[in-house]
Amino acid sequence: MIKNKRIVIKFGTSVLTDGTHQLKHSRMMHLVTQCAELHRLGHELILVSSGAIAAGKQSLGFENLPVVMARKQMLAAVGQSHLMHIWGKFFDIYDLHVGQILLTRGDMENRKRYLNARDTLDALLAQQVIPIINENDAIATAEIKLGDNDNLSALVSMLADADLLILLTDQPGLFTADPRLDPDAKLIPEVNRIDQIADLQIGHSQSGLGVGGMITKLQAADYARRAGTDVVIAAGMTENVIIKIVGGHAVGTRIPALTTSLDSRKRWILGGPPPAGKITVDKGAAKALQEGGHSLLPAGIISVEGQFNRGAAVFIIDPEKNELARGIVRYAGSDLQQIKGCQSEQIAEQLGYYHGPVIVHRNDLILL
């Protein structure tokens, strides 16, 4: 057992309800027991917990999920406090404290709020408190939602610089096909290249309570592994599944990190603001970025798409239309339309002002 890991564990709704339409306290207690053991061994744990709407339905006696967004948010508001009460009560058995953090997309996109959230996480962990994180569904609209707790857990793993992300679901891992539909489907024990399984029919959530499915877990895993976090997708109903995963046993599907941990700013670039535009570069620039570790200069830019300001996040595209990198631009999109293909010493002449010789600095760039 490797000690002193920082671990993010995501509990899906189907895990917390044991496949039913209400929270299963016995299942949650089993998960808490495992977390308490890992905490005793010195690991730092961060939990991303689904189940607020399921808890709200159970608490208020709703049989069906409402269609109106305001009523869903009402269930989330009621259910979130109910859910945290249960977590707190169970962890209290082991003399462990929990702390709640609710996030929206704006908390991840805004650099100051991102750093504040990171500092809060670090303070809780330093005090031996287990953070329990969920999206702020009671106020989040489609425009500010992170989307689902799979992707939220990936962003949290970046925020916390986690060593391991565990995505617990109602399936034993990733299969060659949807095992609920294909009896010949086989478990994939390890994934090293996401593009190799992009076309698999891996299915969506069928529980009626959760938001995500295996596709969203794969997307989340791809984000987390790029930030230097190992990922395991496994069945939450498996006996002592969390203990086994952390102990290195062959459980579920393991997706190793692509790189060592990124610094805080690069993790924010990867998981923060969504790209506002695209910059297509020529072969020389693509090679310089990918192999030489260089910054992006205006001379290598072929075309610019989108309207964005200085400081926005953009995709950098190679000549074959592949997404090569993501970075923060030092010039607005309208500026780049004027200086694309120019030498750096021509920038001031073309624009009448100068923000430096590079368009995206290497320190503000993540290769994809």
GROMACS .gro file of C-alpha atoms in nm, residues 90-361:
model
  272
   90PHE     CA    1  -2.154   0.803   0.914
   91PHE     CA    2  -1.807   0.961   0.920
   92ASP     CA    3  -1.870   1.073   1.278
   93ILE     CA    4  -1.871   0.704   1.377
   94TYR     CA    5  -1.498   0.706   1.295
   95ASP     CA    6  -1.441   1.047   1.460
   96LEU     CA    7  -1.384   1.206   1.118
   97HIS     CA    8  -1.511   1.549   1.017
   98VAL     CA    9  -1.646   1.638   0.674
   99GLY     CA   10  -1.676   1.975   0.501
  100GLN     CA   11  -1.901   2.069   0.213
  101ILE     CA   12  -1.789   2.257  -0.100
  102LEU     CA   13  -2.038   2.344  -0.378
  103LEU     CA   14  -1.894   2.451  -0.713
  104THR     CA   15  -2.014   2.589  -1.048
  105ARG     CA   16  -1.830   2.638  -1.376
  106GLY     CA   17  -1.761   2.999  -1.284
  107ASP     CA   18  -1.553   2.884  -0.988
  108MET     CA   19  -1.326   2.693  -1.226
  109GLU     CA   20  -1.308   2.954  -1.504
  110ASN     CA   21  -1.224   3.253  -1.286
  111ARG     CA   22  -0.859   3.235  -1.183
  112LYS     CA   23  -0.913   3.404  -0.844
  113ARG     CA   24  -1.209   3.184  -0.751
  114TYR     CA   25  -1.017   2.878  -0.870
  115LEU     CA   26  -0.729   2.962  -0.636
  116ASN     CA   27  -0.972   3.032  -0.350
  117ALA     CA   28  -1.130   2.688  -0.399
  118ARG     CA   29  -0.786   2.528  -0.406
  119ASP     CA   30  -0.685   2.705  -0.085
  120THR     CA   31  -1.006   2.592   0.087
  121LEU     CA   32  -0.938   2.232  -0.014
  122ASP     CA   33  -0.582   2.251   0.115
  123ALA     CA   34  -0.699   2.403   0.445
  124LEU     CA   35  -0.958   2.128   0.498
  125LEU     CA   36  -0.707   1.854   0.424
  126ALA     CA   37  -0.447   2.011   0.652
  127GLN     CA   38  -0.704   1.998   0.931
  128GLN     CA   39  -0.772   1.627   0.863
  129VAL     CA   40  -1.121   1.714   0.735
  130ILE     CA   41  -1.263   1.517   0.441
  131PRO     CA   42  -1.403   1.756   0.176
  132ILE     CA   43  -1.727   1.646   0.012
  133ILE     CA   44  -1.786   1.826  -0.317
  134ASN     CA   45  -2.088   1.855  -0.542
  135GLU     CA   46  -2.202   2.088  -0.815
  136ASN     CA   47  -2.420   2.369  -0.686
  137ASP     CA   48  -2.731   2.231  -0.859
  138ALA     CA   49  -2.967   2.450  -0.655
  139ILE     CA   50  -2.853   2.761  -0.846
  140ALA     CA   51  -2.667   2.628  -1.151
  141THR     CA   52  -2.830   2.680  -1.489
  142ALA     CA   53  -2.724   2.522  -1.818
  143GLU     CA   54  -2.491   2.815  -1.883
  144ILE     CA   55  -2.292   2.773  -1.562
  145LYS     CA   56  -2.319   2.399  -1.496
  146LEU     CA   57  -2.009   2.187  -1.509
  147GLY     CA   58  -2.231   1.922  -1.669
  148ASP     CA   59  -2.200   1.612  -1.453
  149ASN     CA   60  -2.008   1.489  -1.152
  150ASP     CA   61  -1.772   1.278  -1.363
  151ASN     CA   62  -1.625   1.589  -1.523
  152LEU     CA   63  -1.652   1.773  -1.192
  153SER     CA   64  -1.438   1.504  -1.028
  154ALA     CA   65  -1.176   1.541  -1.303
  155LEU     CA   66  -1.166   1.917  -1.247
  156VAL     CA   67  -1.139   1.862  -0.872
  157SER     CA   68  -0.847   1.624  -0.926
  158MET     CA   69  -0.673   1.902  -1.123
  159LEU     CA   70  -0.766   2.160  -0.859
  160ALA     CA   71  -0.623   1.942  -0.581
  161ASP     CA   72  -0.324   1.806  -0.776
  162ALA     CA   73  -0.449   1.455  -0.693
  163ASP     CA   74  -0.244   1.141  -0.745
  164LEU     CA   75  -0.546   0.920  -0.813
  165LEU     CA   76  -0.905   0.965  -0.931
  166ILE     CA   77  -1.149   0.680  -0.863
  167LEU     CA   78  -1.477   0.687  -1.058
  168LEU     CA   79  -1.723   0.447  -0.895
  169THR     CA   80  -2.021   0.344  -1.103
  170ASP     CA   81  -2.269   0.057  -1.149
  171GLN     CA   82  -2.041  -0.121  -1.399
  172PRO     CA   83  -1.718  -0.316  -1.330
  173GLY     CA   84  -1.524  -0.088  -1.565
  174LEU     CA   85  -1.493  -0.010  -1.933
  175PHE     CA   86  -1.598  -0.285  -2.174
  176THR     CA   87  -1.550  -0.350  -2.545
  177ALA     CA   88  -1.929  -0.303  -2.577
  178ASP     CA   89  -2.222  -0.228  -2.348
  179PRO     CA   90  -2.238  -0.542  -2.127
  180ARG     CA   91  -2.607  -0.482  -2.065
  181LEU     CA   92  -2.673  -0.534  -2.435
  182ASP     CA   93  -2.387  -0.755  -2.556
  183PRO     CA   94  -2.307  -1.081  -2.369
  184ASP     CA   95  -1.971  -1.101  -2.548
  185ALA     CA   96  -1.852  -0.769  -2.409
  186LYS     CA   97  -1.513  -0.794  -2.237
  187LEU     CA   98  -1.365  -0.583  -1.961
  188ILE     CA   99  -1.075  -0.359  -2.069
  189PRO     CA  100  -0.825  -0.371  -1.780
  190GLU     CA  101  -0.611  -0.076  -1.893
  191VAL     CA  102  -0.644   0.209  -2.142
  192ASN     CA  103  -0.334   0.393  -2.260
  193ARG     CA  104  -0.477   0.571  -2.565
  194ILE     CA  105  -0.829   0.715  -2.550
  195ASP     CA  106  -0.857   0.733  -2.931
  196GLN     CA  107  -0.825   0.354  -2.954
  197ILE     CA  108  -1.164   0.309  -2.786
  198ALA     CA  109  -1.341   0.622  -2.907
  199ASP     CA  110  -1.575   0.426  -3.135
  200LEU     CA  111  -1.679   0.161  -2.882
  201GLN     CA  112  -2.048   0.141  -2.797
  202ILE     CA  113  -1.989   0.199  -2.427
  203GLY     CA  114  -2.334   0.326  -2.335
  204HIS     CA  115  -2.500   0.597  -2.131
  205SER     CA  116  -2.655   0.597  -1.786
  206GLN     CA  117  -2.973   0.394  -1.762
  207SER     CA  118  -3.056   0.450  -1.397
  208GLY     CA  119  -3.285   0.747  -1.452
  209LEU     CA  120  -3.116   0.927  -1.162
  210GLY     CA  121  -2.760   0.994  -1.275
  211VAL     CA  122  -2.649   1.241  -1.540
  212GLY     CA  123  -2.345   1.070  -1.683
  213GLY     CA  124  -2.260   0.734  -1.832
  214MET     CA  125  -1.943   0.557  -1.937
  215ILE     CA  126  -1.883   0.817  -2.210
  216THR     CA  127  -1.863   1.100  -1.957
  217LYS     CA  128  -1.634   0.892  -1.738
  218LEU     CA  129  -1.401   0.843  -2.032
  219GLN     CA  130  -1.403   1.218  -2.101
  220ALA     CA  131  -1.330   1.289  -1.734
  221ALA     CA  132  -1.050   1.033  -1.729
  222ASP     CA  133  -0.891   1.193  -2.034
  223TYR     CA  134  -0.884   1.534  -1.864
  224ALA     CA  135  -0.747   1.397  -1.539
  225ARG     CA  136  -0.472   1.186  -1.696
  226ARG     CA  137  -0.347   1.488  -1.895
  227ALA     CA  138  -0.301   1.671  -1.565
  228GLY     CA  139  -0.091   1.388  -1.422
  229THR     CA  140  -0.359   1.195  -1.232
  230ASP     CA  141  -0.406   0.818  -1.258
  231VAL     CA  142  -0.770   0.713  -1.307
  232VAL     CA  143  -0.960   0.395  -1.222
  233ILE     CA  144  -1.319   0.325  -1.328
  234ALA     CA  145  -1.477   0.046  -1.120
  235ALA     CA  146  -1.800  -0.086  -0.971
  236GLY     CA  147  -1.891   0.075  -0.641
  237MET     CA  148  -2.077  -0.239  -0.533
  238THR     CA  149  -1.758  -0.451  -0.533
  239GLU     CA  150  -1.653  -0.555  -0.184
  240ASN     CA  151  -1.381  -0.321  -0.051
  241VAL     CA  152  -1.337  -0.176  -0.400
  242ILE     CA  153  -1.166   0.144  -0.282
  243ILE     CA  154  -0.918  -0.041  -0.061
  244LYS     CA  155  -0.836  -0.280  -0.345
  245ILE     CA  156  -0.780  -0.001  -0.599
  246VAL     CA  157  -0.551   0.200  -0.373
  247GLY     CA  158  -0.369  -0.121  -0.283
  248GLY     CA  159  -0.283  -0.176  -0.650
  249HIS     CA  160  -0.511  -0.473  -0.716
  250ALA     CA  161  -0.644  -0.535  -1.067
  251VAL     CA  162  -0.990  -0.388  -1.025
  252GLY     CA  163  -1.193  -0.218  -1.299
  253THR     CA  164  -1.029  -0.023  -1.579
  254ARG     CA  165  -0.709   0.168  -1.507
  255ILE     CA  166  -0.615   0.474  -1.716
  256PRO     CA  167  -0.259   0.581  -1.631
  257ALA     CA  168  -0.152   0.946  -1.622
  258LEU     CA  169   0.010   1.076  -1.938
  259THR     CA  170   0.260   1.295  -1.758
  260THR     CA  171   0.387   1.397  -1.421
  261SER     CA  172   0.181   1.651  -1.230
  262LEU     CA  173   0.140   1.988  -1.402
  263ASP     CA  174   0.190   2.315  -1.219
  264SER     CA  175  -0.116   2.495  -1.086
  265ARG     CA  176  -0.150   2.742  -1.374
  266LYS     CA  177  -0.137   2.472  -1.639
  267ARG     CA  178  -0.396   2.265  -1.453
  268TRP     CA  179  -0.621   2.571  -1.454
  269ILE     CA  180  -0.570   2.620  -1.828
  270LEU     CA  181  -0.665   2.257  -1.888
  271GLY     CA  182  -0.971   2.253  -1.664
  272GLY     CA  183  -1.073   2.619  -1.648
  273PRO     CA  184  -1.223   2.847  -1.911
  274PRO     CA  185  -1.360   2.674  -2.223
  275PRO     CA  186  -1.172   2.770  -2.541
  276ALA     CA  187  -1.320   3.077  -2.708
  277GLY     CA  188  -1.159   3.025  -3.048
  278LYS     CA  189  -0.918   2.831  -3.264
  279ILE     CA  190  -0.575   2.911  -3.406
  280THR     CA  191  -0.453   2.695  -3.693
  281VAL     CA  192  -0.075   2.675  -3.727
  282ASP     CA  193   0.155   2.549  -4.002
  283LYS     CA  194   0.367   2.233  -3.987
  284GLY     CA  195   0.676   2.416  -3.868
  285ALA     CA  196   0.495   2.578  -3.578
  286ALA     CA  197   0.322   2.252  -3.487
  287LYS     CA  198   0.656   2.073  -3.471
  288ALA     CA  199   0.815   2.354  -3.269
  289LEU     CA  200   0.533   2.338  -3.013
  290GLN     CA  201   0.512   1.960  -2.996
  291GLU     CA  202   0.877   1.861  -3.010
  292GLY     CA  203   1.079   2.171  -2.932
  293GLY     CA  204   0.891   2.309  -2.633
  294HIS     CA  205   0.863   2.652  -2.798
  295SER     CA  206   0.606   2.930  -2.764
  296LEU     CA  207   0.366   3.012  -3.047
  297LEU     CA  208   0.483   3.303  -3.265
  298PRO     CA  209   0.268   3.496  -3.515
  299ALA     CA  210   0.473   3.372  -3.811
  300GLY     CA  211   0.341   3.018  -3.766
  301ILE     CA  212  -0.030   3.111  -3.766
  302ILE     CA  213  -0.233   3.022  -4.076
  303SER     CA  214  -0.586   3.119  -3.966
  304VAL     CA  215  -0.787   3.238  -3.666
  305GLU     CA  216  -1.147   3.147  -3.578
  306GLY     CA  217  -1.371   3.307  -3.316
  307GLN     CA  218  -1.397   3.640  -3.141
  308PHE     CA  219  -1.193   3.652  -2.823
  309ASN     CA  220  -1.004   3.896  -2.607
  310ARG     CA  221  -0.649   3.897  -2.480
  311GLY     CA  222  -0.623   3.640  -2.198
  312ALA     CA  223  -0.881   3.403  -2.347
  313ALA     CA  224  -0.827   3.029  -2.381
  314VAL     CA  225  -0.802   2.894  -2.737
  315PHE     CA  226  -0.743   2.566  -2.915
  316ILE     CA  227  -0.431   2.541  -3.130
  317ILE     CA  228  -0.496   2.327  -3.438
  318ASP     CA  229  -0.239   2.161  -3.664
  319PRO     CA  230  -0.266   2.165  -4.049
  320GLU     CA  231  -0.453   1.830  -4.040
  321LYS     CA  232  -0.721   1.988  -3.816
  322ASN     CA  233  -0.612   1.793  -3.508
  323GLU     CA  234  -0.632   1.966  -3.170
  324LEU     CA  235  -0.266   2.013  -3.084
  325ALA     CA  236  -0.279   2.226  -2.771
  326ARG     CA  237  -0.478   2.461  -2.552
  327GLY     CA  238  -0.337   2.792  -2.438
  328ILE     CA  239  -0.395   3.148  -2.316
  329VAL     CA  240  -0.346   3.413  -2.586
  330ARG     CA  241  -0.162   3.741  -2.533
  331TYR     CA  242  -0.341   3.913  -2.822
  332ALA     CA  243  -0.711   3.940  -2.910
  333GLY     CA  244  -0.858   3.753  -3.205
  334SER     CA  245  -0.898   4.074  -3.406
  335ASP     CA  246  -0.528   4.147  -3.348
  336LEU     CA  247  -0.427   3.802  -3.464
  337GLN     CA  248  -0.618   3.848  -3.789
  338GLN     CA  249  -0.383   4.139  -3.863
  339ILE     CA  250  -0.053   3.985  -3.752
  340LYS     CA  251  -0.092   3.617  -3.851
  341GLY     CA  252   0.205   3.514  -4.066
  342CYS     CA  253   0.408   3.817  -3.957
  343GLN     CA  254   0.744   3.818  -3.787
  344SER     CA  255   0.739   3.915  -3.418
  345GLU     CA  256   0.931   4.237  -3.484
  346GLN     CA  257   0.645   4.350  -3.712
  347ILE     CA  258   0.374   4.331  -3.443
  348ALA     CA  259   0.410   4.687  -3.315
  349GLU     CA  260   0.414   4.823  -3.671
  350GLN     CA  261   0.098   4.635  -3.765
  351LEU     CA  262  -0.103   4.702  -3.448
  352GLY     CA  263   0.040   5.026  -3.312
  353TYR     CA  264   0.107   4.861  -2.975
  354TYR     CA  265   0.301   4.563  -2.841
  355HIS     CA  266   0.227   4.291  -2.584
  356GLY     CA  267   0.545   4.095  -2.650
  357PRO     CA  268   0.680   3.874  -2.930
  358VAL     CA  269   0.474   3.558  -2.858
  359ILE     CA  270   0.107   3.480  -2.911
  360VAL     CA  271   0.087   3.193  -2.662
  361HIS     CA  272   0.379   3.152  -2.424
   0.00000   0.00000   0.00000
